[in-house]
PDB file of C-alpha atoms in Angstrom:
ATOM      1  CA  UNK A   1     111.630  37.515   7.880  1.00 65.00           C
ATOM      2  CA  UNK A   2     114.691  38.195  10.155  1.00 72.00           C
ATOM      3  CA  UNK A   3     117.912  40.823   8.337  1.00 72.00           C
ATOM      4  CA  UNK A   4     120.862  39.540  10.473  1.00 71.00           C
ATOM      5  CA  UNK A   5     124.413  40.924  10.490  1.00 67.00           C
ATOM      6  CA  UNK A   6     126.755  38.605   8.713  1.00 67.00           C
ATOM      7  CA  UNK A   7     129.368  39.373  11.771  1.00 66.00           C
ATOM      8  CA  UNK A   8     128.118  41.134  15.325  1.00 65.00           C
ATOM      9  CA  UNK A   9     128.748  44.941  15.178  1.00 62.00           C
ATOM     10  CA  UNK A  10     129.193  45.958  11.860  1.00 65.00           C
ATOM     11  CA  UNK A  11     125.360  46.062  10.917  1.00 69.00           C
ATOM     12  CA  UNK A  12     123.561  45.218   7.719  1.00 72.00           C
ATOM     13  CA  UNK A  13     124.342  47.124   3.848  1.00 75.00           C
ATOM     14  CA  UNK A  14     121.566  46.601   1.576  1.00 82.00           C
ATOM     15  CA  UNK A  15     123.137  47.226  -1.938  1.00 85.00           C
ATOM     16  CA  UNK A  16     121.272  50.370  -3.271  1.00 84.00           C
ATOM     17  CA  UNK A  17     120.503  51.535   0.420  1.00 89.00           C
ATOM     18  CA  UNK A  18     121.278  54.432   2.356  1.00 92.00           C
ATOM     19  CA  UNK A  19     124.484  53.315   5.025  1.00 91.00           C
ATOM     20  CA  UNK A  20     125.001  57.041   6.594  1.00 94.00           C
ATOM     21  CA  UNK A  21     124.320  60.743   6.040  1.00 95.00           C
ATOM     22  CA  UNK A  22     126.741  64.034   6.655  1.00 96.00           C
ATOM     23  CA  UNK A  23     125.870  67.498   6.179  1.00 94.00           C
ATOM     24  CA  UNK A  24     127.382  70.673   7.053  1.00 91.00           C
ATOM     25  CA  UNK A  25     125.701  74.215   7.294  1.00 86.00           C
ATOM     26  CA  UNK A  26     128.134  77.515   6.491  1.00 77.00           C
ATOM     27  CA  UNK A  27     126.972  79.979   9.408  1.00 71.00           C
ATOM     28  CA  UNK A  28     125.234  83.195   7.652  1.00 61.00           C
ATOM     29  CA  UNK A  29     128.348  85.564   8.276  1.00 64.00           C
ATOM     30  CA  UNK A  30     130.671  85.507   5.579  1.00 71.00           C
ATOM     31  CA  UNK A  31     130.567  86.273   1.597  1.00 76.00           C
ATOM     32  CA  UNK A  32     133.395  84.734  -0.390  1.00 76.00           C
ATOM     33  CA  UNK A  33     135.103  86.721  -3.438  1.00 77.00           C
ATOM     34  CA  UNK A  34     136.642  84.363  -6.229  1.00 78.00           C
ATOM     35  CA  UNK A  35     137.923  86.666  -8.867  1.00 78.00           C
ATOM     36  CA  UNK A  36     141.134  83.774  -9.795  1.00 67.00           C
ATOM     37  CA  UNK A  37     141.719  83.656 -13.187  1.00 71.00           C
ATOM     38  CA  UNK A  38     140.788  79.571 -13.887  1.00 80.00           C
ATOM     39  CA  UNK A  39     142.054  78.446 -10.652  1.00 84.00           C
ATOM     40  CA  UNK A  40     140.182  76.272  -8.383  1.00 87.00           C
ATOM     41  CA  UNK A  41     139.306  77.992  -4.807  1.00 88.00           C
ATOM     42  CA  UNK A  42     138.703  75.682  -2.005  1.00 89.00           C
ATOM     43  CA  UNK A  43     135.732  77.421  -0.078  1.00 87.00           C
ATOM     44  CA  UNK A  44     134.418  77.169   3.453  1.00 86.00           C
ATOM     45  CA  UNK A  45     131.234  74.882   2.281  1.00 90.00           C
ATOM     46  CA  UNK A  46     132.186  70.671   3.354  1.00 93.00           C
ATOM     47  CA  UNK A  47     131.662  67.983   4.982  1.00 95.00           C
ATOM     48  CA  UNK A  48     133.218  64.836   5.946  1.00 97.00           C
ATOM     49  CA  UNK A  49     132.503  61.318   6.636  1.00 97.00           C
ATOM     50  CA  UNK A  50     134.115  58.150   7.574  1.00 96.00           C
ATOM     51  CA  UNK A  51     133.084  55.656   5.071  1.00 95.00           C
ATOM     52  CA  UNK A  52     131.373  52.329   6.925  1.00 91.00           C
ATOM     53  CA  UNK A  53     132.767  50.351   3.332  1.00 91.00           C
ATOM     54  CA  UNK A  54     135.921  50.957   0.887  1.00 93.00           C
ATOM     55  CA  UNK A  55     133.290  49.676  -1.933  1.00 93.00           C
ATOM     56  CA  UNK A  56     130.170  52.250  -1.012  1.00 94.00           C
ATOM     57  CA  UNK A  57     128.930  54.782  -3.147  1.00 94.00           C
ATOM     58  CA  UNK A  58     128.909  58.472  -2.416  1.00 95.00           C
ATOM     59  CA  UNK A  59     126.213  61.519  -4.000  1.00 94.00           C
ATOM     60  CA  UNK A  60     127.004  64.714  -2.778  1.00 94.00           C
ATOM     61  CA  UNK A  61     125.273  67.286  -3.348  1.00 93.00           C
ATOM     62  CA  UNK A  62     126.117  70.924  -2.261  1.00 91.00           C
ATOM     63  CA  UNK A  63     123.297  74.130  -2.201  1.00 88.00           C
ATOM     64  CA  UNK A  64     125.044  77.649  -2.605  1.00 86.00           C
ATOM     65  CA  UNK A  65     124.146  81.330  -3.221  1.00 82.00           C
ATOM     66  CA  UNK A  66     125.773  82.969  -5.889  1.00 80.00           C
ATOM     67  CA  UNK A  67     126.481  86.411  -6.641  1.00 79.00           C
ATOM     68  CA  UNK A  68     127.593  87.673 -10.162  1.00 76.00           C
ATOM     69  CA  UNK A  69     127.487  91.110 -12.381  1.00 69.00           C
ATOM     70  CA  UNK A  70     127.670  90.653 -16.462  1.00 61.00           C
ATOM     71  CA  UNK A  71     130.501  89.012 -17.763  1.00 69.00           C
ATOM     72  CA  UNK A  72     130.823  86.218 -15.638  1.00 76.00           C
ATOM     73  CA  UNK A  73     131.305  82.968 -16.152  1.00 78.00           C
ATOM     74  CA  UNK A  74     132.842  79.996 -13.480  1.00 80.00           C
ATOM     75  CA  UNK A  75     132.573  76.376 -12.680  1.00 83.00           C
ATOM     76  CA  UNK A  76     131.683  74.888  -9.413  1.00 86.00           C
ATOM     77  CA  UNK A  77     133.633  71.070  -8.218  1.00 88.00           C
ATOM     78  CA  UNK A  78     132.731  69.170  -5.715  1.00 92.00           C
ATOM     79  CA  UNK A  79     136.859  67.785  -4.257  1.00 93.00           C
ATOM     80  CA  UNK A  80     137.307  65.210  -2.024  1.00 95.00           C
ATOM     81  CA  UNK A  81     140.697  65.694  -0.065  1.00 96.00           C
ATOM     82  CA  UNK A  82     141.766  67.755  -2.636  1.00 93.00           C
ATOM     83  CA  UNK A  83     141.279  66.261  -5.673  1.00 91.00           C
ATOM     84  CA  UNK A  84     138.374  66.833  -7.975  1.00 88.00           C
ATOM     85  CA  UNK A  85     136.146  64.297  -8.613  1.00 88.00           C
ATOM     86  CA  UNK A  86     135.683  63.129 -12.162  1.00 73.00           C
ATOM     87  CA  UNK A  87     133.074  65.588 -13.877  1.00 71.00           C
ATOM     88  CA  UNK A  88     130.470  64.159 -16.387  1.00 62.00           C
ATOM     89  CA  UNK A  89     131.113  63.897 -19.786  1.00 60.00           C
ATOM     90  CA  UNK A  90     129.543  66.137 -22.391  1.00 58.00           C
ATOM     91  CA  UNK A  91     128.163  63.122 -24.171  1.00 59.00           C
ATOM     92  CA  UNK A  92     129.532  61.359 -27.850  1.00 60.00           C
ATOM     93  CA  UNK A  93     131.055  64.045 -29.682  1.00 58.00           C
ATOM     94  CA  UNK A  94     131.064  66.740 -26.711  1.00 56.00           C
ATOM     95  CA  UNK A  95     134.086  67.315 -24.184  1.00 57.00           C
ATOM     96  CA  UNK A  96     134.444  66.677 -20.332  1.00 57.00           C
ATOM     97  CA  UNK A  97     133.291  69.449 -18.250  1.00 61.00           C
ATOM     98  CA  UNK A  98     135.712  71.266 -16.063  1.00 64.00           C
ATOM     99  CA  UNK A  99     133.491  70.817 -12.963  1.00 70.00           C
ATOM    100  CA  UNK A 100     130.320  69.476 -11.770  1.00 69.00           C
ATOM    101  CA  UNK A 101     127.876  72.810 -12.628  1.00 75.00           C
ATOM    102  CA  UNK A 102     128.785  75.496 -14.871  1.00 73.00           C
ATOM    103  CA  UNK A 103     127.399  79.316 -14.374  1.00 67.00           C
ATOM    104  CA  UNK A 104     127.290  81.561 -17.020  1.00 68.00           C
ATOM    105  CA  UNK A 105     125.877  85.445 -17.093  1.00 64.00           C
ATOM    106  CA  UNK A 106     125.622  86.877 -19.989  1.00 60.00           C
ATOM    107  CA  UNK A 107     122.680  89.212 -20.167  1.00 62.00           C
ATOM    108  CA  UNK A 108     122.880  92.764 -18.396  1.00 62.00           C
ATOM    109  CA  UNK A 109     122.705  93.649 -15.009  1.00 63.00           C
ATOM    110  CA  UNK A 110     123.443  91.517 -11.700  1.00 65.00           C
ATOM    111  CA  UNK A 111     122.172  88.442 -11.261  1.00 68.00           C
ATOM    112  CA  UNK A 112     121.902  86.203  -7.614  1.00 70.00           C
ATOM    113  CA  UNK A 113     121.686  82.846  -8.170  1.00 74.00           C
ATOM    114  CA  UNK A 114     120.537  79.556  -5.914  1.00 77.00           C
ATOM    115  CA  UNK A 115     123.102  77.070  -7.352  1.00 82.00           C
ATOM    116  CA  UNK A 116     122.909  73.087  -6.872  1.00 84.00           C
ATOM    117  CA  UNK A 117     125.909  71.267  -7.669  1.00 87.00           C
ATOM    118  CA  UNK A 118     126.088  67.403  -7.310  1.00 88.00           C
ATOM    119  CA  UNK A 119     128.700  64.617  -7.606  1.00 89.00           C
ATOM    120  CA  UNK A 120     129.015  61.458  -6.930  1.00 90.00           C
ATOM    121  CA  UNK A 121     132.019  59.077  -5.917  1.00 92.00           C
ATOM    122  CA  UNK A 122     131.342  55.574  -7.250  1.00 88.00           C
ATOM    123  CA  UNK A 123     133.685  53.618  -5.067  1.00 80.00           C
ATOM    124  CA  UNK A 124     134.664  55.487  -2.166  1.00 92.00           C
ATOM    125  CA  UNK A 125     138.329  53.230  -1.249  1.00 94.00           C
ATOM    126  CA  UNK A 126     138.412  53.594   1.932  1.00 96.00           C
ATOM    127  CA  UNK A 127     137.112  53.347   5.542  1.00 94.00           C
ATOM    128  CA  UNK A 128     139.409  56.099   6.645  1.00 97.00           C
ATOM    129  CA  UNK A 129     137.720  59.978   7.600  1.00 97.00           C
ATOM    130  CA  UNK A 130     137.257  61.504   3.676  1.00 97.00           C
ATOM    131  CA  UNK A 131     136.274  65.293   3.221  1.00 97.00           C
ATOM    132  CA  UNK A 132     134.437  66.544   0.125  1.00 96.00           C
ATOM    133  CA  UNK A 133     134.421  70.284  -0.620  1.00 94.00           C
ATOM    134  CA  UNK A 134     132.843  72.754  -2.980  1.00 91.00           C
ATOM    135  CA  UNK A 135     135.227  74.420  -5.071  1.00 89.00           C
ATOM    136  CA  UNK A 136     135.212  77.566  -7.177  1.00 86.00           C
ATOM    137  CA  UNK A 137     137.209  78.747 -10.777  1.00 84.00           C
ATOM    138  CA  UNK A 138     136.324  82.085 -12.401  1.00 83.00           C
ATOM    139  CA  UNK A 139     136.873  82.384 -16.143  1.00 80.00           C
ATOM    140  CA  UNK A 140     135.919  85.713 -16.161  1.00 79.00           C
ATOM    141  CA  UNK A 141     134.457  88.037 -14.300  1.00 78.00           C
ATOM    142  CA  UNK A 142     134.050  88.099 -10.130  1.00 79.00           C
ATOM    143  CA  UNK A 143     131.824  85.631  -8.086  1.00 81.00           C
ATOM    144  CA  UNK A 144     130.584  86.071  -4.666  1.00 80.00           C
ATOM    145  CA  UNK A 145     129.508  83.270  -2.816  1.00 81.00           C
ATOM    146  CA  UNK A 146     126.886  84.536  -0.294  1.00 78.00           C
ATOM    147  CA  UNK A 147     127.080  83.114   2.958  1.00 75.00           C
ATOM    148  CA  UNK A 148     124.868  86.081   4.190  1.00 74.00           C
ATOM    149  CA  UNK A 149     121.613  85.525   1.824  1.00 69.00           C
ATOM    150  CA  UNK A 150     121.205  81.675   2.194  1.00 71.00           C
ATOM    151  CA  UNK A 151     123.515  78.949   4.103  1.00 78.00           C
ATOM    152  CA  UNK A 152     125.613  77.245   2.041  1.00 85.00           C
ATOM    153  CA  UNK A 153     124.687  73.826   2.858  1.00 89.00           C
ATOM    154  CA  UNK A 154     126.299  70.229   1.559  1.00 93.00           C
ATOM    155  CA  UNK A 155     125.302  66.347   2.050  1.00 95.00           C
ATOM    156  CA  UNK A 156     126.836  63.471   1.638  1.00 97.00           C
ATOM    157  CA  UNK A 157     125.213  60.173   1.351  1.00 96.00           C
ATOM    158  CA  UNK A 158     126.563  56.562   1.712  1.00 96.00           C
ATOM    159  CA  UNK A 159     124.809  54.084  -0.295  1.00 94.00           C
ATOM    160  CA  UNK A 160     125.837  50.263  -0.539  1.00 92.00           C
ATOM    161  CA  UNK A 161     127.516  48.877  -2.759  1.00 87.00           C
TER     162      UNK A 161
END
């Protein structure tokens, strides 16, 4: 069996299948302080990619180190071009979620913390460049994203529609 392109040059999209990757890696120099009062925080960890389809799905997924003493609570959101993307639902009777992972230190003590935070985009709307990016909001207490323990890292992947 022969997969053919249904016109020369724009290649074959297998619903369900992987179209294209991006990832970015934060260089280990930096450590970011959000201490903002439920405000979202763009910060240096994203990526972008130029969609091959305006119907293709998008999972990102973004790796982060966080830093925290007691007290501290935040949300993480994954943005693209600014705007969050919708968070998941708490399920029948709960409430939305503010962001796409919520931290939470409670006990005594400082605490570092390997954070994943994923997202997805279910119909990305365009074929023009799009840039996703991890996002930060304190409700109490300072966060430091560490940029100097692990590389913040994020990928995007493009899957068929």
């Amino acid at each position: 069996d022969t997969i053919n392109e249904k016109t020369s040059g724009n290649g074959v999209a297998i619903p369900g299948h992987v179209v294209q990757t991006a990832n970015n890696t934060s260089p280990p120099t930096a450590i970011e302080t959000v201490n903002n009062n439920d405000t979202w925080v763009a910060t240096g960890v994203h990526t972008s990619i130029t969609p091959k389809s305006t119907t293709s799905n998008m999972l990102i997924v973004c790796d982060v180190h966080i830093d925290s003493a007691t007290g501290t609570n935040c949300s993480l959101g994954i943005f693209k071009d600014g705007t969050i993307l919708t968070p998941r639902s708490a399920g029948t009777g709960g409430s939305t979620y503010d962001g796409h992972a919520y931290f939470n230190r409670l006990n005594e003590g400082r605490l570092l913390l390997q954070q994943t935070v994923m997202a997805s985009d279910a119909s990305v709307g365009t074929t023009n460049s799009v840039t996703y990016k991890l996002y930060l909001k304190t409700h109490s207490g300072l966060i430091y994203l560490r940029h100097d323990l692990m590389c913040p890292r994020i990928f995007v992947w493009e899957m068929a529609a």
